[in-house]
mmCIF file of C-alpha atoms in Angstrom:
data_model
loop_
_atom_site.group_PDB
_atom_site.id
_atom_site.type_symbol
_atom_site.label_atom_id
_atom_site.label_comp_id
_atom_site.label_asym_id
_atom_site.label_seq_id
_atom_site.Cartn_x
_atom_site.Cartn_y
_atom_site.Cartn_z
ATOM 1 C CA MET A 1073 50.976 247.603 209.769
ATOM 2 C CA PRO A 1074 54.520 245.933 210.308
ATOM 3 C CA GLU A 1075 54.454 242.193 209.475
ATOM 4 C CA GLU A 1076 55.439 239.518 211.961
ATOM 5 C CA ARG A 1077 56.396 235.984 210.934
ATOM 6 C CA GLU A 1078 56.701 233.018 213.394
ATOM 7 C CA ILE A 1079 56.759 229.504 213.711
ATOM 8 C CA LYS A 1080 54.886 228.094 216.629
ATOM 9 C CA ILE A 1081 55.814 224.513 217.857
ATOM 10 C CA PRO A 1082 54.197 222.712 220.500
ATOM 11 C CA VAL A 1083 56.502 220.859 223.076
ATOM 12 C CA ASP A 1084 56.473 218.648 226.050
ATOM 13 C CA THR A 1085 56.672 220.160 229.797
ATOM 14 C CA ASP A 1086 60.169 218.589 230.045
ATOM 15 C CA PHE A 1087 61.676 219.759 226.844
ATOM 16 C CA VAL A 1088 65.039 221.454 227.209
ATOM 17 C CA LEU A 1089 65.907 224.212 224.842
ATOM 18 C CA PRO A 1090 68.977 222.855 222.899
ATOM 19 C CA ASP A 1091 72.107 225.057 222.807
ATOM 20 C CA LEU A 1092 71.595 227.119 219.422
ATOM 21 C CA ASP A 1093 74.748 228.783 219.107
ATOM 22 C CA GLY A 1094 76.653 228.375 215.687
ATOM 23 C CA VAL A 1095 73.416 226.545 214.321
ATOM 24 C CA VAL A 1096 74.470 227.994 211.284
ATOM 25 C CA GLU A 1097 78.034 229.237 210.359
ATOM 26 C CA GLY A 1098 78.662 233.008 211.592
ATOM 27 C CA THR A 1099 75.399 232.908 213.887
ATOM 28 C CA ARG A 1100 75.624 233.023 217.549
ATOM 29 C CA ALA A 1101 73.197 232.562 220.225
ATOM 30 C CA VAL A 1102 72.375 235.541 222.784
ATOM 31 C CA ASP A 1103 70.367 234.695 225.860
ATOM 32 C CA ARG A 1104 68.004 237.165 226.943
ATOM 33 C CA GLY A 1105 67.016 235.336 230.004
ATOM 34 C CA SER A 1106 63.507 234.917 231.290
ATOM 35 C CA VAL A 1107 60.485 237.421 231.949
ATOM 36 C CA GLU A 1108 56.960 236.891 232.931
ATOM 37 C CA LEU A 1109 54.417 238.389 230.506
ATOM 38 C CA SER A 1110 50.962 239.048 231.398
ATOM 39 C CA ALA A 1111 48.411 239.371 228.412
ATOM 40 C CA THR A 1112 44.606 240.191 228.092
ATOM 41 C CA TYR A 1113 42.972 239.473 225.043
ATOM 42 C CA TRP A 1114 39.765 241.689 224.112
ATOM 43 C CA ASP A 1115 36.648 240.792 221.862
ATOM 44 C CA THR A 1116 33.199 240.712 221.843
ATOM 45 C CA ASP A 1117 31.013 237.835 223.344
ATOM 46 C CA ASP A 1118 30.460 236.545 219.975
ATOM 47 C CA LEU A 1119 34.183 236.811 218.983
ATOM 48 C CA THR A 1120 33.765 239.221 216.327
ATOM 49 C CA LEU A 1121 37.462 240.104 216.070
ATOM 50 C CA LEU A 1122 38.591 236.484 215.825
ATOM 51 C CA HIS A 1123 36.073 235.478 213.190
ATOM 52 C CA ALA A 1124 37.430 238.708 211.381
ATOM 53 C CA ASN A 1125 41.016 237.403 211.588
ATOM 54 C CA LEU A 1126 41.796 240.168 214.013
ATOM 55 C CA GLY A 1127 43.341 239.901 217.396
ATOM 56 C CA LEU A 1128 43.780 242.378 220.061
ATOM 57 C CA ARG A 1129 45.738 242.320 223.400
ATOM 58 C CA HIS A 1130 47.480 244.368 226.144
ATOM 59 C CA ARG A 1131 50.696 242.719 227.526
ATOM 60 C CA SER A 1132 52.996 243.798 230.024
ATOM 61 C CA ALA A 1133 56.036 242.529 231.970
ATOM 62 C CA PRO A 1134 57.121 243.467 235.579
ATOM 63 C CA GLY A 1135 58.154 247.159 235.659
ATOM 64 C CA GLU A 1136 57.068 248.101 232.405
ATOM 65 C CA PRO A 1137 53.927 250.124 231.277
ATOM 66 C CA GLY A 1138 52.915 247.424 228.666
ATOM 67 C CA LYS A 1139 51.380 248.145 225.371
ATOM 68 C CA TRP A 1140 48.322 247.311 222.881
ATOM 69 C CA THR A 1141 48.694 245.280 219.794
ATOM 70 C CA LEU A 1142 46.470 244.771 217.083
ATOM 71 C CA LYS A 1143 47.209 241.966 214.705
ATOM 72 C CA ALA A 1144 45.470 241.286 211.418
ATOM 73 C CA GLY A 1145 45.599 239.251 208.141
ATOM 74 C CA ALA A 1146 47.088 236.018 209.170
ATOM 75 C CA ARG A 1147 48.326 233.591 206.522
ATOM 76 C CA MET A 1148 50.828 230.853 206.219
ATOM 77 C CA VAL A 1149 54.027 231.448 204.638
ATOM 78 C CA GLY A 1150 55.610 227.816 204.821
ATOM 79 C CA HIS A 1151 55.688 226.801 208.339
ATOM 80 C CA ALA A 1152 55.430 230.464 209.679
ATOM 81 C CA VAL A 1153 52.410 232.448 210.227
ATOM 82 C CA SER A 1154 52.527 235.747 208.793
ATOM 83 C CA ARG A 1155 50.757 238.815 210.412
ATOM 84 C CA GLN A 1156 50.299 242.552 210.148
ATOM 85 C CA GLU A 1157 51.145 244.100 213.704
ATOM 86 C CA THR A 1158 50.597 247.375 215.023
ATOM 87 C CA ASP A 1159 51.445 248.551 218.667
ATOM 88 C CA PHE A 1160 49.660 251.143 220.735
ATOM 89 C CA PRO A 1161 50.453 253.054 223.824
ATOM 90 C CA GLY A 1162 47.839 253.074 226.372
ATOM 91 C CA ALA A 1163 46.431 252.283 229.727
ATOM 92 C CA PRO A 1164 45.349 248.231 230.263
ATOM 93 C CA ASP A 1165 41.716 248.867 231.077
ATOM 94 C CA GLN A 1166 40.517 250.140 227.675
ATOM 95 C CA PRO A 1167 41.600 249.872 224.363
ATOM 96 C CA PRO A 1168 43.206 253.181 222.692
ATOM 97 C CA GLN A 1169 41.058 254.858 220.374
ATOM 98 C CA ALA A 1170 43.911 254.448 217.540
ATOM 99 C CA SER A 1171 43.108 250.830 217.641
ATOM 100 C CA ILE A 1172 39.277 251.004 218.093
ATOM 101 C CA ASP A 1173 39.313 253.246 214.734
ATOM 102 C CA VAL A 1174 41.309 250.580 212.962
ATOM 103 C CA ILE A 1175 38.907 247.769 214.198
ATOM 104 C CA ARG A 1176 35.750 249.728 213.258
ATOM 105 C CA ARG A 1177 36.903 250.023 209.582
ATOM 106 C CA GLU A 1178 36.944 246.223 209.584
ATOM 107 C CA VAL A 1179 33.966 245.070 211.702
ATOM 108 C CA SER A 1180 32.009 248.363 212.327
ATOM 109 C CA GLU A 1181 30.958 249.148 216.051
ATOM 110 C CA VAL A 1182 31.740 246.635 218.445
ATOM 111 C CA ALA A 1183 31.328 246.225 222.324
ATOM 112 C CA LEU A 1184 34.792 244.866 223.426
ATOM 113 C CA HIS A 1185 35.850 243.462 226.768
ATOM 114 C CA PRO A 1186 38.481 241.196 228.220
ATOM 115 C CA ILE A 1187 38.201 237.513 226.922
ATOM 116 C CA ALA A 1188 41.044 235.694 228.093
ATOM 117 C CA ARG A 1189 44.040 236.065 230.323
ATOM 118 C CA LEU A 1190 47.241 234.577 229.891
ATOM 119 C CA VAL A 1191 50.484 234.554 232.027
ATOM 120 C CA THR A 1192 53.801 233.362 230.385
ATOM 121 C CA ASP A 1193 57.107 232.442 231.517
ATOM 122 C CA ARG A 1194 59.218 233.332 228.457
ATOM 123 C CA HIS A 1195 62.857 232.510 228.182
ATOM 124 C CA THR A 1196 64.219 234.107 224.667
ATOM 125 C CA VAL A 1197 67.353 233.247 222.920
ATOM 126 C CA ASP A 1198 68.452 235.354 219.838
ATOM 127 C CA LEU A 1199 70.143 234.520 217.006
ATOM 128 C CA VAL A 1200 72.736 237.201 216.059
ATOM 129 C CA SER A 1201 75.023 237.588 212.949
ATOM 130 C CA GLY A 1202 77.418 240.496 213.602
ATOM 131 C CA GLU A 1203 74.903 243.094 214.557
ATOM 132 C CA THR A 1204 71.835 241.859 212.984
ATOM 133 C CA ARG A 1205 69.253 240.051 214.706
ATOM 134 C CA ARG A 1206 68.251 237.103 212.304
ATOM 135 C CA ALA A 1207 65.792 235.211 214.662
ATOM 136 C CA GLU A 1208 64.300 235.122 218.186
ATOM 137 C CA VAL A 1209 63.502 231.710 219.850
ATOM 138 C CA ALA A 1210 61.297 231.888 222.786
ATOM 139 C CA ASP A 1211 60.291 229.213 224.801
ATOM 140 C CA ASP A 1212 56.955 229.778 226.613
ATOM 141 C CA ARG A 1213 55.369 228.295 229.708
ATOM 142 C CA VAL A 1214 51.807 229.500 229.135
ATOM 143 C CA SER A 1215 49.036 229.659 231.965
ATOM 144 C CA VAL A 1216 45.292 230.286 230.808
ATOM 145 C CA ARG A 1217 43.710 232.147 234.084
ATOM 146 C CA ALA A 1218 40.144 232.696 235.203
ATOM 147 C CA GLY A 1219 40.314 235.011 237.886
ATOM 148 C CA ASP A 1220 42.786 233.826 240.500
ATOM 149 C CA SER A 1221 42.878 230.407 239.000
ATOM 150 C CA THR A 1222 44.648 228.604 236.228
ATOM 151 C CA VAL A 1223 42.484 226.675 234.216
ATOM 152 C CA ALA A 1224 44.928 224.993 231.904
ATOM 153 C CA THR A 1225 48.766 225.373 231.012
ATOM 154 C CA PHE A 1226 50.621 224.351 227.826
ATOM 155 C CA ARG A 1227 54.300 224.988 226.561
ATOM 156 C CA GLU A 1228 55.166 226.028 222.919
ATOM 157 C CA VAL A 1229 58.410 227.210 221.191
ATOM 158 C CA GLU A 1230 58.138 230.267 219.042
ATOM 159 C CA VAL A 1231 60.679 231.082 216.429
ATOM 160 C CA GLU A 1232 60.144 234.621 215.328
ATOM 161 C CA LEU A 1233 61.889 235.426 212.090
ATOM 162 C CA PHE A 1234 63.528 238.720 211.266
ATOM 163 C CA ASP A 1235 66.229 238.583 208.494
ATOM 164 C CA ALA A 1236 66.192 234.653 208.400
ATOM 165 C CA ASP A 1237 66.804 232.626 205.230
ATOM 166 C CA GLU A 1238 65.961 229.240 204.359
ATOM 167 C CA ALA A 1239 69.307 227.541 205.687
ATOM 168 C CA LEU A 1240 68.808 229.464 208.871
ATOM 169 C CA ILE A 1241 65.272 228.157 209.564
ATOM 170 C CA ASP A 1242 65.834 224.643 208.549
ATOM 171 C CA ALA A 1243 68.828 224.448 210.804
ATOM 172 C CA VAL A 1244 66.860 225.808 213.776
ATOM 173 C CA MET A 1245 63.764 223.607 213.250
ATOM 174 C CA ARG A 1246 66.243 220.396 212.556
ATOM 175 C CA ARG A 1247 67.726 221.407 216.270
ATOM 176 C CA LEU A 1248 64.442 221.780 217.983
ATOM 177 C CA ARG A 1249 63.342 218.569 216.384
ATOM 178 C CA ASP A 1250 66.463 216.702 217.426
ATOM 179 C CA ALA A 1251 65.820 218.000 221.163
ATOM 180 C CA GLY A 1252 62.237 216.462 221.076
ATOM 181 C CA ALA A 1253 60.159 219.391 219.774
ATOM 182 C CA GLY A 1254 56.856 218.620 217.824
ATOM 183 C CA GLU A 1255 55.795 219.521 214.304
ATOM 184 C CA PRO A 1256 54.589 223.187 213.668
ATOM 185 C CA ASP A 1257 51.066 224.147 215.012
ATOM 186 C CA SER A 1258 49.810 227.528 213.949
ATOM 187 C CA THR A 1259 47.358 227.612 216.687
ATOM 188 C CA PRO A 1260 47.294 231.022 218.472
ATOM 189 C CA LYS A 1261 47.944 231.012 222.150
ATOM 190 C CA TYR A 1262 44.322 233.107 222.214
ATOM 191 C CA VAL A 1263 42.306 230.282 220.659
ATOM 192 C CA ARG A 1264 44.251 227.660 222.711
ATOM 193 C CA ALA A 1265 43.173 229.936 225.848
ATOM 194 C CA LEU A 1266 39.520 230.218 224.378
ATOM 195 C CA ARG A 1267 39.366 226.421 224.052
ATOM 196 C CA ALA A 1268 40.540 226.055 227.457
ATOM 197 C CA LEU A 1269 37.753 228.392 228.907
ATOM 198 C CA GLY A 1270 35.042 226.555 227.056
ATOM 199 C CA HIS A 1271 34.780 228.050 223.876
ATOM 200 C CA HIS A 1272 33.901 226.041 220.705
ATOM 201 C CA ILE A 1273 36.584 227.325 218.082
ATOM 202 C CA PRO A 1274 36.427 224.989 215.111
ATOM 203 C CA GLU A 1275 39.806 224.216 213.419
ATOM 204 C CA ARG A 1276 40.837 226.576 210.675
ATOM 205 C CA SER A 1277 43.289 228.872 209.348
ATOM 206 C CA PRO A 1278 45.389 230.724 211.871
ATOM 207 C CA ALA A 1279 44.099 234.151 213.373
#
């Protein structure tokens, strides 16, 4: 599975994403604009995948077919959450067999169904040096849905790391803190949604 590394930072509703152009010498900010992402997370009634440090979701944007993503093996590397992540094509109404095969090797046979739905308004800025994308900064306004109702909202900034060294990470974090961002919090969106929906999820390592 490819590795994903990201730093999650809670921010207030009135937070303004700062200008990140030239945050370190030779790095420019490329604004990719905003998009609405709809994500449905699948698990069992007993949250078998969550307890096994797995996560399965289908996520799509308007006009796109969407994709399934299986995340596994979350661990902390500094302030960043590191996970193994694999994407699968497939219709949104049933997890693809290839993802089920991977899950079955970890937790045996399970009956999966939709467990949480999130809608995220995401504003993304890439940090680029030359032709290399070194990091992605996403300002996410998240709504937790139950049917047609919104049961909770929250906002966070995700800094996804690609070819980012410590100097870049420190500079980005400093600029975000100066703009009013909080301290890093590794809690996944999925877990925050489950708590809002009434599930008791104890504090523990990220999943």
